[in-house]
């Protein structure tokens, strides 16, 4: 299989490239060669998807059996890449996201749920991370790919992705925090079901579907009700060998004090519907999401082995500062004592 990966060197792309190389595929990646790493044996075509000349050069370097855009998030740029390779590959795969669903996290979602209105030709100008723009932009990217490849396109929409190489910094923050020990603030209830998906399972499913010549849309998430927030933190304690004491604090009390869901306390969402993504369609095609405990262990192993993620602007947004955590814990205790 001749696979061209657009991006391919940070997190999801790196996992995809590693898996494809293990399968003996002929893998080419297209990126600027500025950040991240390219696995040995993988052909790197250096180029910037913002530059028409680089895309013209790319189109001359095919053919490929399939192109997989892991990284694109600006519709007009995703369109330009897809257009550039349209004559060099019969099929196209786009790595999308749960955020394309208009009603997520307020309602459960499956593949038929309504999407944001996207504009396939939009370029907002800014390249900075904007959580409010992200979903509509990715929806626009899907439309751009659909317009160029019609029914020859496959779309993967994962829930939050964790695992070795994660640069957003969600699970690494939790692992470091619990390793540091002491009293650790956590958002109750510990029994909350969560659905992160392991990056290696995203890669395995995507490549498996490429092997099957599959097209269409597939959600990827852990089975609802299997993994819990408390289980994730317990796994963090187990793998780090930490004697930290987890203090479960009412989540509405935290929300009332302006603690930011998802970022200040990573992977925390108060809405139970945030964790009601259906991935049954993918499961029927053989998708298996390993238990979160294994993702936690592999991520810690990677960190302990000196693994460093690519530096990303989103990293700084994650985690409570030690001072704020101590202040919140002390206010929580005072409130409890007064009861
Ligand atoms: N993280 C999550 O929880 C989550 C959840 C659901 C979906 N997703 C989706 O998963 C994907 C995550 O991808 P990733 O960041 O891990 O992908 P990746 O393909 O591993 O890394 C991003 C790549 O883009 C390249 N790149 C950046 N700017 C470029 C440019 N102007 N021209 C050419 N190449 C450029 C980077 O290399 P250079 O800098 O060297 O160019 C790098 O290779 C995204 O599509 C995201 O929407 C993520």
Short mmCIF file of C-alpha atoms and ligand atoms in Angstrom, two decimals, residues 5-15 30-36 47-50 69-73 94-98 134 138 157-162 166-168 170 314, ligand 1:
data_model
loop_
_atom_site.label_atom_id
_atom_site.label_comp_id
_atom_site.label_asym_id
_atom_site.label_seq_id
_atom_site.Cartn_x
_atom_site.Cartn_y
_atom_site.Cartn_z
CA UNK A 5 0.19 11.12 5.19
CA UNK A 6 -0.40 14.87 5.29
CA UNK A 7 1.31 15.88 8.54
CA UNK A 8 2.42 12.72 10.29
CA UNK A 9 5.03 13.75 12.83
CA UNK A 10 3.40 14.92 16.09
CA UNK A 11 0.89 12.63 17.78
CA UNK A 12 -1.94 11.02 15.81
CA UNK A 13 0.10 11.24 12.63
CA UNK A 14 3.11 9.66 14.30
CA UNK A 15 1.00 6.72 15.54
CA UNK A 30 4.21 15.66 3.73
CA UNK A 31 5.11 18.35 6.25
CA UNK A 32 7.56 21.22 6.71
CA UNK A 33 10.08 19.09 8.58
CA UNK A 34 10.11 21.77 11.28
CA UNK A 35 8.84 19.88 14.30
CA UNK A 36 8.10 16.36 15.41
CA UNK A 47 6.57 21.31 2.03
CA UNK A 48 4.16 23.85 3.42
CA UNK A 49 0.49 23.39 2.64
CA UNK A 50 0.15 27.19 2.70
CA UNK A 69 -4.82 14.06 6.00
CA UNK A 70 -4.25 13.75 9.74
CA UNK A 71 -3.45 17.33 10.53
CA UNK A 72 -5.44 19.86 8.49
CA UNK A 73 -7.90 22.14 10.30
CA UNK A 94 -9.64 12.82 6.69
CA UNK A 95 -9.01 12.78 10.44
CA UNK A 96 -11.90 14.76 11.83
CA UNK A 97 -13.21 15.05 15.39
CA UNK A 98 -16.20 14.76 17.71
CA UNK A 134 -12.49 24.42 15.92
CA UNK A 138 -13.25 20.91 10.95
CA UNK A 157 -14.31 11.34 14.06
CA UNK A 158 -12.58 10.45 17.33
CA UNK A 159 -13.53 11.52 20.83
CA UNK A 160 -10.65 12.86 22.92
CA UNK A 161 -7.43 11.01 22.05
CA UNK A 162 -4.83 10.02 24.66
CA UNK A 166 0.10 13.45 23.43
CA UNK A 167 1.05 17.12 23.08
CA UNK A 168 -2.20 18.70 24.26
CA UNK A 170 -4.18 16.23 29.31
CA UNK A 314 -2.46 24.32 23.90
N1 LIG B 1 -6.04 15.42 20.34
C1 LIG B 1 -7.29 15.03 20.42
O1 LIG B 1 -7.82 14.73 21.49
C2 LIG B 1 -8.09 14.90 19.14
C3 LIG B 1 -9.40 14.43 19.24
C4 LIG B 1 -10.14 14.24 18.07
C5 LIG B 1 -9.57 14.54 16.83
N2 LIG B 1 -8.29 15.03 16.77
C6 LIG B 1 -7.72 15.32 15.45
O2 LIG B 1 -6.52 14.56 15.36
C7 LIG B 1 -5.58 15.29 14.60
C8 LIG B 1 -4.35 15.48 15.48
O3 LIG B 1 -3.35 15.54 14.66
P1 LIG B 1 -1.83 15.72 15.11
O4 LIG B 1 -1.60 17.17 15.37
O5 LIG B 1 -1.48 14.75 16.13
O6 LIG B 1 -1.24 15.39 13.68
P2 LIG B 1 0.20 15.08 13.16
O7 LIG B 1 0.02 14.82 11.70
O8 LIG B 1 0.87 14.05 13.98
O9 LIG B 1 0.98 16.47 13.39
C9 LIG B 1 0.68 17.66 12.73
C10 LIG B 1 1.56 17.75 11.46
O10 LIG B 1 1.26 18.88 10.69
C11 LIG B 1 2.49 19.39 10.14
N3 LIG B 1 2.25 20.77 9.74
C12 LIG B 1 1.88 21.80 10.54
N4 LIG B 1 1.74 22.93 9.80
C13 LIG B 1 2.04 22.57 8.52
C14 LIG B 1 2.09 23.30 7.29
N5 LIG B 1 1.80 24.61 7.23
N6 LIG B 1 2.42 22.64 6.16
C15 LIG B 1 2.72 21.31 6.20
N7 LIG B 1 2.68 20.57 7.34
C16 LIG B 1 2.36 21.21 8.48
C17 LIG B 1 3.46 19.18 11.28
O11 LIG B 1 4.82 19.14 10.89
P3 LIG B 1 5.73 20.48 10.68
O12 LIG B 1 5.47 21.40 11.83
O13 LIG B 1 7.13 19.96 10.65
O14 LIG B 1 5.28 21.04 9.37
C18 LIG B 1 3.04 17.79 11.75
O15 LIG B 1 3.65 16.79 10.98
C19 LIG B 1 -6.21 16.59 14.21
O16 LIG B 1 -6.79 16.49 12.93
C20 LIG B 1 -7.32 16.77 15.25
O17 LIG B 1 -8.40 17.54 14.75
C21 LIG B 1 -7.54 15.20 17.90
#
